[in-house]
Coordinates of C-alpha atoms and ligand atoms in Angstrom, one line a residue:
M1 CA 29.6 -13.4 -15.6
S2 CA 29.7 -9.7 -16.4
S3 CA 32.8 -7.9 -15.5
E4 CA 30.5 -5.2 -14.0
R5 CA 29.8 -7.5 -11.1
G6 CA 31.7 -6.7 -7.9
E7 CA 32.5 -8.6 -4.7
F8 CA 32.6 -7.5 -1.1
G9 CA 36.2 -6.9 0.0
S10 CA 35.7 -8.6 3.4
R11 CA 33.3 -10.4 5.7
L12 CA 32.9 -7.2 7.8
G13 CA 32.1 -5.2 4.6
F14 CA 29.3 -7.6 3.8
V15 CA 27.9 -7.7 7.3
L16 CA 27.9 -3.8 7.5
A17 CA 26.3 -3.5 4.0
A18 CA 23.6 -6.1 4.9
A19 CA 23.1 -4.4 8.2
G20 CA 22.8 -1.2 6.4
S21 CA 20.0 -2.7 4.2
T22 CA 18.1 -4.1 7.1
I23 CA 18.5 -1.1 9.5
G24 CA 16.4 1.7 8.3
L25 CA 13.1 3.5 8.6
G26 CA 11.7 0.1 9.5
N27 CA 13.6 0.0 12.8
I28 CA 13.7 3.7 13.8
W29 CA 10.4 5.1 12.4
R30 CA 8.1 2.0 11.9
F31 CA 9.1 -0.3 14.7
P32 CA 8.4 2.1 17.7
Y33 CA 5.0 3.1 16.5
V34 CA 3.9 -0.4 15.5
A35 CA 5.1 -1.6 18.9
G36 CA 3.2 1.3 20.5
E37 CA 0.0 0.3 18.6
G38 CA 0.6 -3.4 19.4
G39 CA 0.6 -2.7 23.2
G40 CA 4.4 -2.6 23.8
G41 CA 5.7 -5.7 25.6
A42 CA 3.3 -8.2 23.9
F43 CA 4.3 -7.0 20.5
L44 CA 8.0 -7.1 21.4
V45 CA 7.8 -10.7 22.6
L46 CA 6.1 -11.8 19.4
Y47 CA 8.5 -9.7 17.2
L48 CA 11.6 -11.3 18.8
A49 CA 10.1 -14.7 18.3
M50 CA 9.5 -14.0 14.6
V51 CA 12.9 -12.5 14.1
F52 CA 14.7 -15.6 15.5
T53 CA 12.6 -18.3 13.9
L54 CA 11.1 -17.3 10.5
G55 CA 13.1 -14.2 9.9
L56 CA 16.6 -15.7 10.5
S57 CA 15.8 -18.9 8.6
I58 CA 14.5 -17.1 5.5
M59 CA 17.4 -14.6 5.7
L60 CA 19.9 -17.5 5.7
A61 CA 18.1 -19.1 2.7
E62 CA 17.9 -15.9 0.8
I63 CA 21.6 -15.0 1.2
A64 CA 22.5 -18.7 0.3
I65 CA 20.5 -18.5 -2.9
G66 CA 22.2 -15.4 -4.0
R67 CA 25.7 -16.7 -3.2
A68 CA 25.0 -20.1 -4.7
A69 CA 24.0 -18.5 -8.0
K70 CA 26.2 -15.3 -7.9
R71 CA 23.4 -13.6 -9.8
N72 CA 20.6 -11.0 -9.4
P73 CA 17.2 -12.4 -8.2
V74 CA 16.0 -13.2 -11.8
G75 CA 19.3 -14.7 -12.8
A76 CA 19.6 -16.6 -9.5
F77 CA 16.2 -18.5 -9.8
R78 CA 16.9 -19.1 -13.5
T79 CA 20.4 -20.5 -12.9
L80 CA 19.5 -22.7 -9.9
K81 CA 16.2 -24.0 -11.4
G82 CA 14.5 -22.0 -14.1
G83 CA 11.0 -22.5 -15.4
A84 CA 8.3 -20.9 -13.4
W85 CA 10.7 -20.2 -10.5
T86 CA 12.3 -17.5 -12.6
G87 CA 9.1 -15.6 -12.0
L88 CA 9.9 -15.3 -8.3
G89 CA 12.9 -13.3 -9.4
Y90 CA 10.9 -10.9 -11.5
L91 CA 8.5 -10.6 -8.6
G92 CA 11.5 -9.5 -6.4
V93 CA 12.6 -6.9 -9.0
L94 CA 9.0 -5.6 -9.2
A95 CA 8.9 -5.4 -5.3
A96 CA 12.2 -3.5 -5.3
F97 CA 10.7 -0.8 -7.5
V98 CA 7.5 -0.6 -5.5
I99 CA 9.3 -0.4 -2.1
L100 CA 12.0 1.9 -3.5
S101 CA 9.4 4.3 -4.8
F102 CA 7.5 4.9 -1.5
Y103 CA 10.6 4.4 0.8
S104 CA 12.4 7.2 -0.9
V105 CA 9.5 9.5 -0.2
I106 CA 9.8 8.9 3.5
G107 CA 13.6 9.2 3.2
G108 CA 12.9 12.6 1.7
W109 CA 10.9 13.6 4.7
T110 CA 13.8 12.8 7.0
L111 CA 16.1 15.1 5.0
A112 CA 13.5 17.8 5.2
Y113 CA 13.3 17.4 9.0
V114 CA 17.0 17.7 9.4
L115 CA 16.6 21.3 8.0
A116 CA 13.3 21.9 9.7
T117 CA 14.7 21.1 13.1
L118 CA 17.8 23.2 12.5
G119 CA 15.4 26.1 11.7
P120 CA 12.7 27.6 13.9
L121 CA 10.5 24.6 14.1
L122 CA 11.5 23.7 17.6
E123 CA 10.7 27.2 19.0
A124 CA 7.0 26.4 18.9
T125 CA 5.4 26.3 22.3
D126 CA 2.2 24.5 21.4
A127 CA 2.6 20.8 20.6
R128 CA -0.1 21.1 17.9
A129 CA 2.4 23.2 15.9
F130 CA 4.4 20.0 15.2
G131 CA 1.3 18.3 13.7
D132 CA 0.6 21.3 11.7
H133 CA 4.1 21.6 10.4
F134 CA 4.0 17.9 9.4
R135 CA 0.7 18.3 7.6
D136 CA 1.7 21.5 5.8
F137 CA 5.0 20.0 4.7
T138 CA 3.6 16.7 3.5
A139 CA 0.7 18.5 1.7
G140 CA 3.4 20.0 -0.6
P141 CA 3.1 19.9 -3.5
V142 CA 6.7 20.9 -4.4
E143 CA 8.8 20.1 -1.3
P144 CA 8.0 16.4 -0.8
V145 CA 8.7 15.7 -4.4
L146 CA 12.0 17.6 -4.3
Y147 CA 13.1 15.9 -1.2
H148 CA 12.1 12.5 -2.7
G149 CA 14.2 13.4 -5.7
L150 CA 17.1 14.5 -3.6
F151 CA 17.1 11.4 -1.6
M152 CA 17.0 9.2 -4.7
L153 CA 19.9 11.2 -6.1
L154 CA 22.0 10.6 -3.0
S155 CA 21.2 6.8 -3.2
A156 CA 22.1 6.8 -6.9
G157 CA 25.5 8.4 -6.0
V158 CA 26.3 5.6 -3.6
V159 CA 25.2 2.8 -6.0
M160 CA 27.1 4.2 -8.9
G161 CA 30.4 3.8 -6.9
G162 CA 29.9 0.1 -7.3
V163 CA 30.0 -2.6 -4.6
R164 CA 33.4 -2.0 -3.0
A165 CA 34.0 1.7 -3.5
G166 CA 30.3 2.6 -3.0
I167 CA 28.2 0.5 -0.8
E168 CA 30.9 -1.1 1.3
R169 CA 32.8 2.1 2.0
W170 CA 29.7 4.1 2.9
S171 CA 28.3 1.4 5.1
K172 CA 31.6 1.0 7.0
L173 CA 31.5 4.7 7.8
L174 CA 27.8 5.3 8.4
M175 CA 26.7 2.3 10.3
P176 CA 29.0 2.7 13.3
L177 CA 28.2 6.4 13.4
L178 CA 24.5 5.5 13.5
L179 CA 25.0 3.2 16.4
I180 CA 26.9 5.8 18.4
M181 CA 24.3 8.5 17.8
L182 CA 21.5 6.2 18.7
V183 CA 23.1 5.2 22.0
A184 CA 23.7 8.9 22.9
L185 CA 20.1 9.8 22.1
C186 CA 18.9 6.7 24.1
L187 CA 20.8 7.8 27.2
R188 CA 19.3 11.3 26.9
A189 CA 15.7 9.8 26.6
L190 CA 16.1 7.3 29.4
T191 CA 17.2 10.0 31.9
L192 CA 14.1 12.2 31.3
P193 CA 11.7 12.3 34.3
G194 CA 8.8 9.9 33.8
A195 CA 10.7 7.9 31.1
W196 CA 10.5 4.7 33.1
A197 CA 6.7 4.3 32.4
G198 CA 7.8 4.0 28.7
V199 CA 10.5 1.4 29.5
E200 CA 7.9 -0.7 31.3
F201 CA 5.3 -0.4 28.5
F202 CA 7.9 -1.5 26.0
L203 CA 9.5 -4.4 27.9
I204 CA 6.6 -5.8 30.1
P205 CA 4.0 -7.8 28.1
D206 CA 0.3 -7.2 28.6
W207 CA -1.0 -10.7 28.0
Q208 CA -4.3 -9.5 26.8
R209 CA -2.6 -8.2 23.7
F210 CA -1.5 -11.6 22.4
D211 CA -4.0 -11.9 19.5
A212 CA -4.0 -12.6 15.8
A213 CA -3.6 -9.0 14.9
T214 CA -0.5 -8.6 17.0
V215 CA 1.0 -11.8 15.6
G216 CA 0.4 -10.5 12.1
A217 CA 1.8 -7.1 12.7
A218 CA 4.9 -8.7 14.3
M219 CA 5.5 -10.9 11.4
S220 CA 5.1 -8.1 8.8
Q221 CA 7.3 -5.9 10.8
A222 CA 10.0 -8.6 11.1
F223 CA 10.0 -9.1 7.3
F224 CA 10.1 -5.5 6.5
S225 CA 12.8 -4.8 9.0
M226 CA 15.0 -7.7 7.9
S227 CA 14.7 -6.8 4.2
L228 CA 13.2 -10.2 3.4
G229 CA 11.2 -11.7 0.5
M230 CA 12.2 -9.7 -2.5
G231 CA 15.8 -10.5 -3.3
C232 CA 17.6 -7.6 -1.6
L233 CA 19.8 -9.8 0.6
L234 CA 19.9 -12.4 -2.2
T235 CA 21.6 -9.8 -4.4
Y236 CA 24.0 -8.8 -1.5
G237 CA 24.7 -12.5 -1.1
S238 CA 25.7 -12.7 -4.8
Y239 CA 28.6 -10.3 -4.0
L240 CA 29.9 -12.5 -1.1
S241 CA 32.9 -14.6 -1.4
S242 CA 32.2 -18.4 -1.2
A243 CA 34.9 -18.7 1.5
E244 CA 32.6 -17.0 4.1
R245 CA 30.4 -19.1 6.4
L246 CA 26.8 -18.0 6.1
P247 CA 25.0 -19.0 9.4
G248 CA 27.2 -16.8 11.6
I249 CA 26.7 -13.9 9.2
A250 CA 22.9 -14.2 9.2
V251 CA 22.8 -14.4 13.0
T252 CA 25.1 -11.2 13.2
V253 CA 23.0 -9.3 10.8
S254 CA 19.7 -10.3 12.5
A255 CA 21.2 -9.4 16.0
L256 CA 22.3 -5.9 14.7
D257 CA 19.0 -5.2 13.1
T258 CA 17.2 -6.2 16.3
T259 CA 19.6 -4.2 18.5
I260 CA 18.9 -1.0 16.5
A261 CA 15.1 -1.6 16.8
M262 CA 15.4 -2.2 20.5
L263 CA 17.5 1.0 20.9
A264 CA 14.9 2.9 18.9
G265 CA 12.1 1.5 21.1
L266 CA 14.1 2.5 24.2
L267 CA 14.6 6.0 22.8
I268 CA 11.2 6.8 21.4
L269 CA 8.8 5.1 23.8
P270 CA 10.2 6.3 27.0
A271 CA 10.5 9.9 25.6
T272 CA 6.9 9.6 24.5
F273 CA 5.7 8.6 28.0
A274 CA 7.9 11.2 29.7
F275 CA 6.2 14.0 27.8
G276 CA 2.7 12.5 28.0
F277 CA 2.0 11.6 24.4
D278 CA 0.1 8.7 23.1
P279 CA 2.4 5.7 22.1
A280 CA -0.4 4.5 19.7
S281 CA -0.5 7.7 17.6
G282 CA 0.6 5.9 14.4
P283 CA 3.0 6.7 11.6
G284 CA 3.2 10.3 12.8
L285 CA 5.0 9.2 16.0
S286 CA 8.5 10.2 14.7
F287 CA 7.6 13.1 12.5
V288 CA 5.0 14.7 14.8
T289 CA 5.8 13.6 18.4
L290 CA 9.6 13.6 18.3
P291 CA 10.1 17.3 17.4
A292 CA 7.6 18.1 20.2
V293 CA 9.6 16.0 22.6
F294 CA 12.9 17.5 21.4
A295 CA 11.5 21.0 21.8
E296 CA 10.9 20.4 25.5
M297 CA 14.2 18.8 26.1
P298 CA 17.3 20.4 27.3
L299 CA 19.7 20.5 24.3
G300 CA 16.7 19.4 22.1
R301 CA 17.8 21.8 19.4
V302 CA 21.1 19.9 19.1
F303 CA 19.5 16.4 19.4
A304 CA 16.7 16.8 17.0
P305 CA 18.7 17.4 13.8
L306 CA 21.0 14.7 14.9
F307 CA 18.2 12.3 15.2
F308 CA 16.8 13.1 11.8
A309 CA 20.2 12.9 10.2
L310 CA 20.5 9.5 11.8
L311 CA 17.2 8.5 10.4
A312 CA 18.2 9.8 6.9
I313 CA 21.5 7.8 7.0
A314 CA 19.8 4.6 8.0
A315 CA 17.2 5.2 5.3
L316 CA 19.8 5.9 2.7
T317 CA 21.7 2.7 3.1
S318 CA 18.3 0.7 3.0
N319 CA 17.2 2.7 -0.2
V320 CA 20.6 1.8 -1.7
S321 CA 20.0 -1.9 -1.2
L322 CA 16.6 -1.6 -2.9
L323 CA 18.1 0.3 -5.8
E324 CA 21.1 -2.1 -6.0
T325 CA 18.6 -5.0 -6.5
A326 CA 17.2 -3.4 -9.6
V327 CA 20.6 -2.3 -10.8
A328 CA 22.0 -5.9 -10.5
Y329 CA 19.1 -7.1 -12.6
L330 CA 19.9 -4.6 -15.4
V331 CA 23.7 -5.2 -15.2
D332 CA 23.5 -9.0 -15.2
E333 CA 20.5 -9.7 -17.4
K334 CA 20.5 -6.8 -19.8
G335 CA 24.2 -6.1 -20.0
T336 CA 23.6 -2.4 -19.0
G337 CA 26.7 -0.6 -17.6
R338 CA 26.5 0.1 -13.9
R339 CA 26.2 3.9 -14.3
A340 CA 23.5 3.7 -16.9
A341 CA 21.6 1.0 -14.9
T342 CA 21.7 3.1 -11.8
A343 CA 20.4 6.2 -13.7
I344 CA 17.5 4.1 -15.3
A345 CA 16.5 2.4 -12.0
A346 CA 16.7 5.6 -9.9
G347 CA 14.8 7.5 -12.5
L348 CA 12.1 5.0 -12.6
G349 CA 11.9 4.7 -8.8
F350 CA 11.6 8.4 -8.6
A351 CA 8.8 8.5 -11.2
I352 CA 6.7 5.9 -9.5
G353 CA 7.3 7.6 -6.3
V354 CA 6.0 11.0 -7.4
P355 CA 2.2 10.1 -7.0
S356 CA 3.2 8.7 -3.5
A357 CA 5.0 12.0 -2.6
L358 CA 1.8 13.8 -3.5
A359 CA -0.5 11.3 -1.7
F360 CA -0.5 13.5 1.4
G361 CA -1.6 16.7 -0.5
P362 CA -3.0 17.1 -4.0
F363 CA -3.6 13.4 -4.5
A364 CA -5.0 12.7 -0.9
D365 CA -8.5 12.2 -2.3
A366 CA -7.5 10.1 -5.2
T367 CA -8.2 6.7 -3.5
L368 CA -8.7 3.1 -4.6
F369 CA -10.0 0.6 -2.1
G370 CA -9.9 3.5 0.4
K371 CA -6.2 3.8 0.1
T372 CA -4.1 6.6 -1.4
F373 CA -1.4 5.8 -4.0
F374 CA 1.2 5.7 -1.1
G375 CA -1.1 3.4 0.8
L376 CA -1.6 1.1 -2.1
M377 CA 2.1 0.8 -2.8
E378 CA 2.8 0.1 0.9
Y379 CA 0.0 -2.5 1.0
L380 CA 1.1 -4.2 -2.3
A381 CA 4.7 -4.5 -1.0
T382 CA 4.1 -5.6 2.7
N383 CA 0.9 -7.6 2.4
L384 CA 1.4 -9.2 -1.0
L385 CA 4.7 -9.1 -2.7
M386 CA 7.0 -9.7 0.4
P387 CA 4.9 -12.6 1.9
I388 CA 4.6 -14.3 -1.5
G389 CA 8.4 -13.8 -2.0
G390 CA 9.0 -15.2 1.5
I391 CA 7.0 -18.3 0.9
G392 CA 8.8 -18.7 -2.5
I393 CA 12.2 -18.4 -1.0
A394 CA 11.4 -20.9 1.8
V395 CA 9.9 -23.5 -0.5
F396 CA 12.6 -23.0 -3.1
A397 CA 15.5 -23.4 -0.6
G398 CA 13.6 -26.0 1.6
W399 CA 12.3 -28.2 -1.2
V400 CA 13.2 -27.4 -4.7
V401 CA 17.0 -27.0 -4.6
R402 CA 17.4 -28.3 -1.1
D403 CA 20.7 -30.1 -1.6
R404 CA 22.4 -27.2 -3.3
I405 CA 21.3 -24.8 -0.6
R406 CA 22.2 -27.1 2.3
R407 CA 25.7 -27.5 0.7
E408 CA 26.0 -23.7 0.4
V409 CA 25.1 -23.2 4.0
L410 CA 26.5 -26.2 5.8
G411 CA 29.3 -27.2 3.6
D412 CA 29.9 -31.0 4.0
G413 CA 29.5 -30.6 7.7
A414 CA 27.5 -32.9 9.9
D415 CA 23.7 -32.7 10.3
R416 CA 23.7 -30.7 13.6
P417 CA 20.5 -30.0 15.4
A418 CA 20.4 -26.3 14.4
A419 CA 20.6 -27.3 10.8
R420 CA 17.6 -29.6 11.2
I421 CA 15.5 -27.0 13.0
W422 CA 16.4 -24.6 10.1
G423 CA 15.3 -27.1 7.5
W424 CA 12.0 -27.7 9.4
I425 CA 11.3 -24.0 9.6
L426 CA 11.9 -23.5 5.9
R427 CA 9.9 -26.6 4.8
W428 CA 6.9 -26.5 7.1
L429 CA 6.7 -23.5 9.5
A430 CA 7.6 -20.7 7.1
P431 CA 5.2 -21.6 4.2
A432 CA 2.3 -22.2 6.7
A433 CA 2.8 -19.2 8.9
V434 CA 3.5 -16.8 6.0
A435 CA 0.5 -18.2 4.0
W436 CA -1.7 -17.5 7.0
I437 CA -0.5 -13.9 7.3
L438 CA -1.0 -13.5 3.5
I439 CA -4.5 -14.7 3.7
S440 CA -5.4 -12.9 6.9
G441 CA -4.0 -9.7 5.5
L442 CA -6.2 -9.6 2.4
Ligands
LIG501 N1 14.7 -3.2 6.0 C1 14.7 -1.8 5.6 C2 14.2 -1.0 6.9 O1 14.0 -1.6 7.9 C3 13.9 -1.5 4.4 C4 14.3 -2.4 3.3 C5 15.4 -2.4 2.6 C6 13.5 -3.4 2.8 N2 15.4 -3.4 1.6 C7 14.2 -4.0 1.8 C8 12.2 -4.0 3.2 C9 13.7 -5.2 1.1 C10 11.7 -5.0 2.5 C11 12.4 -5.6 1.5 O2 13.9 0.2 6.8

């Protein structure tokens, strides 16, 4: 094993780093608007069901594969089985670059919004001004690329520090800060007049909305939010000491990720209702609606930059995990030094991301299958690469190297009911359900 490999210093360090990976734009930016589009409560019920069946099971399998092999995704599948299964590792590294490229673009937007909300943006009196600002900013062409670059540079700085000094130390500091800021913002939103309608929308299911589209949206969101299907948590698992018991860790990480999503829902949807906006207004919900909401809030000028800083921090630790997946591959398989590997991976992720950063301006009309470059990258990742990776991981852990993974997760312990349910989900439910999503998403 390369001496460049690190190990997490403690169980808490791993849990916080994994939580840092799973908690990101997926929770705070994507979850509230997808829940808004999915009708609120109905989406929430399906989402929670997905998280604690498929999501948790695949997460446990993925961390176990990483720790069993103590390798990056490519090395892990090669060491444990090899042959065609190694391809699943390459698919993961490919997915890491694809997600990294467009994720960093949105991460860059959050940095830009910290500055914009510190500036005169919130002095606007007409809500349309916030939509205009968003469109003007994202149309670029210079700023979105610069902020994308800045965001990637920050991520590279964290990754270069290595596992213990970089990822673990940052996560320990930033994740609790994130939680505190989110709770404070949530309390502010819930005490706005009219906020209760948003709470009811979010928590009380409308039974008419239980349809295939909502099931599919809930499953994709669970995968994206839990960082599943491309070897991200596999890579983090490879840095985890063999002494730690995995099931409790996977439950903790899933619960933290879900808690943050719930808090984000309870922040954004009630605020949206209190100010009479449309919860189904799509990806613009954070970047267009929230500044408008903050502008009308007492102390909004303080809370808005705080919120976007929070979003940037959460996005940074997720981007770091994507970058780390690619870096681990280069360090383990190619023998590259950690610093050089980070520079190469971040540079490549930046380059692939540039057309995505320009997809809301100069390249807006350059479409394929009706999608911009950004849209294509997102589609490729969430509708193809992640579901294929998810099935692969479930089948690999449930069938191909079953005994090795069972030992990794359960030790020599007795075959408890929870273990049997886990096995059943991996072997039967996950492949069937994820294949269904894959096909219906085409
Ligand atoms: N889960 C992160 C979020 O919610 C994004 C992310 C990080 C991710 N690593 C991933 C998504 C791996 C899919 C796969 O923002």
